[in-house]
Amino acid sequence: MLLFRSEEHARSWRDAHGFPDATTISVETGWRLAHAWYARKLQPDWRRHTLEEAETLFASLGLGGEFWRLRA
Amino acid sequence: MAGPALTDTADFDREVRVAIAECVTERGVVPASSEVAVRIAASESDVSDAFGRLAAARVMILRPGTTDILSFNPFAAGPTDFTVRSAGREWWGLCAWDAFGIPAALGSDGVVQGACADGCGVPLEVRLAGDAVGALDGVVIGFALPAREWWKDIIFT
């Protein structure tokens, strides 16, 4: 997961490096995603998200479709 | 310092994970197995074995071919392309997601510094404070691979 100055720069990188499925999210969505994913990582009762939980989280942030699907 | 019985492995691994988290919280470092061993009064060999199991469980990432932690995600053990200032310390994340995750895990605000990955190298700074995000207009996070493929090569991802 990389930072890009703009969507145009992200597309340029995608085409140059051969990742046709590459996608982008806004930094605002990235912050919400990171917070939901990692807020409890340092807590003793932390556990990994299940695949179902992760997909539900992605969907709650508007991250849907084939790119964000985790289960076959 | 006898090793953990097989039935106690999950509890031991949890103890190791909590000790790693304490090192991050208290000292701002991702520890070596030797430091964790001292902290929990276990053998370094047993802690290294736990590191391997925790990595296999995707709790963290080890440097290839070693039992050294590369990243207790989101906290990278050493400098990367993503520097984060948060909770009065400087940190590193392996990727933008992890960099954003550092202030989230610390329960603090943060400033992420990186550069545009598109060769132009333009320095980029993202300020994360509560619900507010401050960055140059148009800055985005890019994902090269679909989610199902992230852990096939997590260091690349």
Coordinates of C-alpha atoms in Angstrom, one line a residue:
Chain A
M1 CA 0.0 0.0 0.0
L2 CA 1.6 3.2 -1.3
L3 CA 1.0 6.9 -1.2
F4 CA 0.5 8.8 -4.5
R5 CA 0.3 12.5 -5.1
S6 CA -2.9 12.0 -7.2
E7 CA -5.0 9.4 -9.0
E8 CA -3.1 10.3 -12.1
H9 CA 0.2 9.3 -10.4
A10 CA -1.4 6.1 -9.2
R11 CA -2.5 5.2 -12.7
S12 CA 0.9 6.0 -14.0
W13 CA 2.5 3.7 -11.4
R14 CA -0.1 0.9 -12.1
D15 CA 0.6 1.0 -15.8
A16 CA 4.4 1.1 -15.5
H17 CA 4.5 -1.8 -13.0
G18 CA 1.9 -4.0 -14.6
F19 CA -0.8 -4.2 -11.9
P20 CA -4.0 -3.9 -13.9
D21 CA -6.2 -4.6 -10.8
A22 CA -4.6 -1.9 -8.7
T23 CA -7.0 0.5 -7.0
T24 CA -6.9 3.5 -4.7
I25 CA -8.7 4.8 -1.7
S26 CA -8.8 8.2 -0.2
V27 CA -6.6 9.1 2.8
E28 CA -9.8 9.6 4.8
T29 CA -11.0 6.1 4.1
G30 CA -7.5 4.8 4.8
W31 CA -7.5 6.4 8.2
R32 CA -10.9 4.8 9.0
L33 CA -9.7 1.5 7.7
A34 CA -6.5 1.7 9.7
H35 CA -8.3 2.6 12.8
A36 CA -10.8 -0.2 12.5
W37 CA -8.0 -2.7 11.7
Y38 CA -5.4 -1.7 14.2
A39 CA -7.0 0.2 17.1
R40 CA -6.8 -2.9 19.4
K41 CA -3.5 -4.4 18.3
L42 CA -1.6 -3.5 21.5
Q43 CA -4.4 -4.7 23.8
P44 CA -4.0 -8.1 25.5
D45 CA -7.4 -9.2 24.2
W46 CA -6.6 -8.4 20.5
R47 CA -7.4 -11.1 17.9
R48 CA -7.2 -11.1 14.2
H49 CA -10.3 -10.3 12.3
T50 CA -12.0 -13.3 10.7
L51 CA -12.3 -13.2 6.9
E52 CA -16.0 -12.5 7.4
E53 CA -15.4 -9.6 9.8
A54 CA -12.8 -8.2 7.4
E55 CA -15.1 -8.3 4.5
T56 CA -17.9 -6.7 6.6
L57 CA -15.4 -4.0 7.6
F58 CA -14.4 -3.3 4.0
A59 CA -18.0 -3.1 3.0
S60 CA -18.8 -0.7 5.8
L61 CA -16.2 1.6 4.3
G62 CA -17.6 1.3 0.8
L63 CA -14.8 -1.1 -0.2
G64 CA -16.7 -3.8 -2.1
G65 CA -16.4 -5.8 -5.3
E66 CA -14.0 -8.4 -6.5
F67 CA -10.9 -6.4 -5.4
W68 CA -11.9 -6.5 -1.7
R69 CA -13.2 -10.0 -1.6
L70 CA -11.3 -12.3 0.7
R71 CA -13.2 -15.5 0.5
A72 CA -13.3 -17.7 -2.6
Chain B
M1 CA 13.1 -21.9 32.3
A2 CA 11.4 -25.0 31.0
G3 CA 9.6 -24.7 27.7
P4 CA 5.9 -24.6 27.4
A5 CA 4.0 -27.8 27.3
L6 CA 2.1 -28.3 24.1
T7 CA -1.2 -27.7 25.8
D8 CA 0.1 -24.4 27.0
T9 CA 1.4 -23.2 23.7
A10 CA -1.5 -20.8 23.0
D11 CA -1.2 -19.2 26.4
F12 CA 2.6 -18.9 25.9
D13 CA 2.2 -17.3 22.5
R14 CA -0.3 -14.9 24.0
E15 CA 2.2 -14.0 26.7
V16 CA 4.8 -13.4 24.1
R17 CA 2.4 -11.2 22.0
V18 CA 1.5 -9.1 25.0
A19 CA 5.2 -8.7 25.9
I20 CA 5.9 -7.4 22.4
A21 CA 3.0 -5.0 22.7
E22 CA 4.4 -3.8 26.1
C23 CA 7.8 -3.1 24.6
V24 CA 6.1 -1.1 21.8
T25 CA 4.0 0.9 24.3
E26 CA 6.6 1.4 27.0
R27 CA 9.8 1.8 25.1
G28 CA 8.7 2.5 21.5
V29 CA 10.6 -0.4 20.1
V30 CA 9.8 -3.7 18.4
P31 CA 11.8 -6.1 20.6
A32 CA 14.2 -8.9 19.8
S33 CA 13.4 -12.4 21.1
S34 CA 16.1 -11.9 23.8
E35 CA 14.3 -8.9 25.3
V36 CA 11.0 -10.7 25.3
A37 CA 12.7 -13.8 26.9
V38 CA 14.0 -11.6 29.8
R39 CA 10.7 -9.9 30.2
I40 CA 8.6 -13.0 30.6
A41 CA 11.4 -15.2 32.2
A42 CA 11.4 -17.7 29.3
S43 CA 14.2 -19.1 27.2
E44 CA 15.1 -17.3 24.0
S45 CA 14.7 -20.5 22.1
D46 CA 11.1 -20.9 23.3
V47 CA 10.4 -17.2 22.5
S48 CA 11.8 -17.6 19.0
D49 CA 9.6 -20.6 18.5
A50 CA 6.6 -18.5 19.5
F51 CA 7.7 -15.8 17.1
G52 CA 7.5 -18.4 14.4
R53 CA 4.0 -19.4 15.4
L54 CA 2.9 -15.8 15.7
A55 CA 4.2 -15.1 12.2
A56 CA 2.5 -18.2 10.8
A57 CA -0.7 -16.9 12.4
R58 CA -0.2 -13.5 10.7
V59 CA 0.1 -11.7 13.9
M60 CA 3.5 -10.3 12.7
I61 CA 6.1 -10.6 10.0
L62 CA 9.6 -12.0 10.4
R63 CA 12.7 -11.1 8.4
P64 CA 13.0 -13.9 5.9
G65 CA 15.1 -16.7 7.1
T66 CA 15.3 -15.4 10.7
T67 CA 13.3 -15.2 13.9
D68 CA 13.7 -11.4 14.0
I69 CA 10.6 -9.3 13.8
L70 CA 10.3 -7.3 10.6
S71 CA 7.0 -5.8 11.7
F72 CA 4.6 -6.3 14.6
N73 CA 2.1 -4.7 12.3
P74 CA 1.6 -1.9 12.1
F75 CA 4.9 -1.3 13.9
A76 CA 8.0 -1.9 11.7
A77 CA 11.2 -2.8 13.6
G78 CA 13.3 -0.4 11.6
P79 CA 13.3 2.5 9.2
T80 CA 11.1 2.2 6.1
D81 CA 9.7 4.6 3.5
F82 CA 6.9 5.6 5.9
T83 CA 7.9 7.6 8.9
V84 CA 5.3 8.3 11.6
R85 CA 5.4 10.8 14.4
S86 CA 2.8 9.9 17.1
A87 CA 2.6 9.8 20.9
G88 CA 5.9 11.7 21.2
R89 CA 7.9 9.2 19.3
E90 CA 9.0 8.4 15.8
W91 CA 7.9 5.1 14.2
W92 CA 8.0 3.3 10.9
G93 CA 5.3 1.4 8.9
L94 CA 5.9 -1.1 6.2
C95 CA 3.2 0.4 4.1
A96 CA 0.8 3.3 4.0
W97 CA -2.0 1.3 5.7
D98 CA 0.4 0.3 8.5
A99 CA 1.7 3.9 8.8
F100 CA -1.9 5.1 9.3
G101 CA -2.4 2.2 11.7
I102 CA 0.3 3.4 14.1
P103 CA -1.5 6.4 15.6
A104 CA -4.7 4.2 15.6
A105 CA -3.0 1.5 17.7
L106 CA -1.5 4.1 20.0
G107 CA -4.8 5.9 20.4
S108 CA -3.2 9.1 19.4
D109 CA -2.9 11.6 16.6
G110 CA -0.1 11.2 14.1
V111 CA 1.7 12.6 11.2
V112 CA 2.7 10.2 8.4
Q113 CA 5.6 11.2 6.1
G114 CA 6.3 9.4 2.8
A115 CA 6.7 10.2 -0.8
C116 CA 4.7 9.6 -4.0
A117 CA 5.6 6.1 -5.2
D118 CA 5.3 7.1 -8.8
G119 CA 8.9 8.0 -9.3
C120 CA 8.3 11.7 -8.9
G121 CA 9.3 11.3 -5.3
V122 CA 7.2 14.3 -4.1
P123 CA 7.3 14.3 -0.3
L124 CA 3.8 13.7 1.1
E125 CA 2.6 14.3 4.6
V126 CA -0.7 13.2 6.0
R127 CA -1.9 14.5 9.4
L128 CA -4.3 12.3 11.3
A129 CA -6.1 13.8 14.2
G130 CA -9.3 12.4 15.6
D131 CA -11.7 12.3 12.7
A132 CA -9.7 14.9 10.7
V133 CA -7.3 14.1 8.0
G134 CA -5.0 16.7 6.5
A135 CA -3.1 16.2 3.3
L136 CA -2.5 17.8 -0.1
D137 CA -5.7 17.7 -2.2
G138 CA -5.8 14.5 -4.3
V139 CA -3.4 12.3 -2.3
V140 CA -4.5 8.7 -2.4
I141 CA -3.5 5.3 -1.1
G142 CA -2.8 2.8 -3.8
F143 CA -3.3 -1.0 -3.5
A144 CA -1.4 -3.0 -6.1
L145 CA -3.0 -6.4 -5.5
P146 CA -6.5 -7.6 -4.7
A147 CA -7.1 -8.4 -1.0
R148 CA -7.0 -12.2 -1.5
E149 CA -3.4 -11.9 -2.7
W150 CA -2.0 -9.7 0.1
W151 CA -0.5 -12.5 2.2
K152 CA 0.9 -14.5 -0.7
D153 CA 3.9 -12.1 -0.4
I154 CA 3.2 -9.9 2.5
I155 CA 6.6 -8.1 2.5
F156 CA 5.9 -7.0 -1.1
T157 CA 2.4 -6.2 -0.3

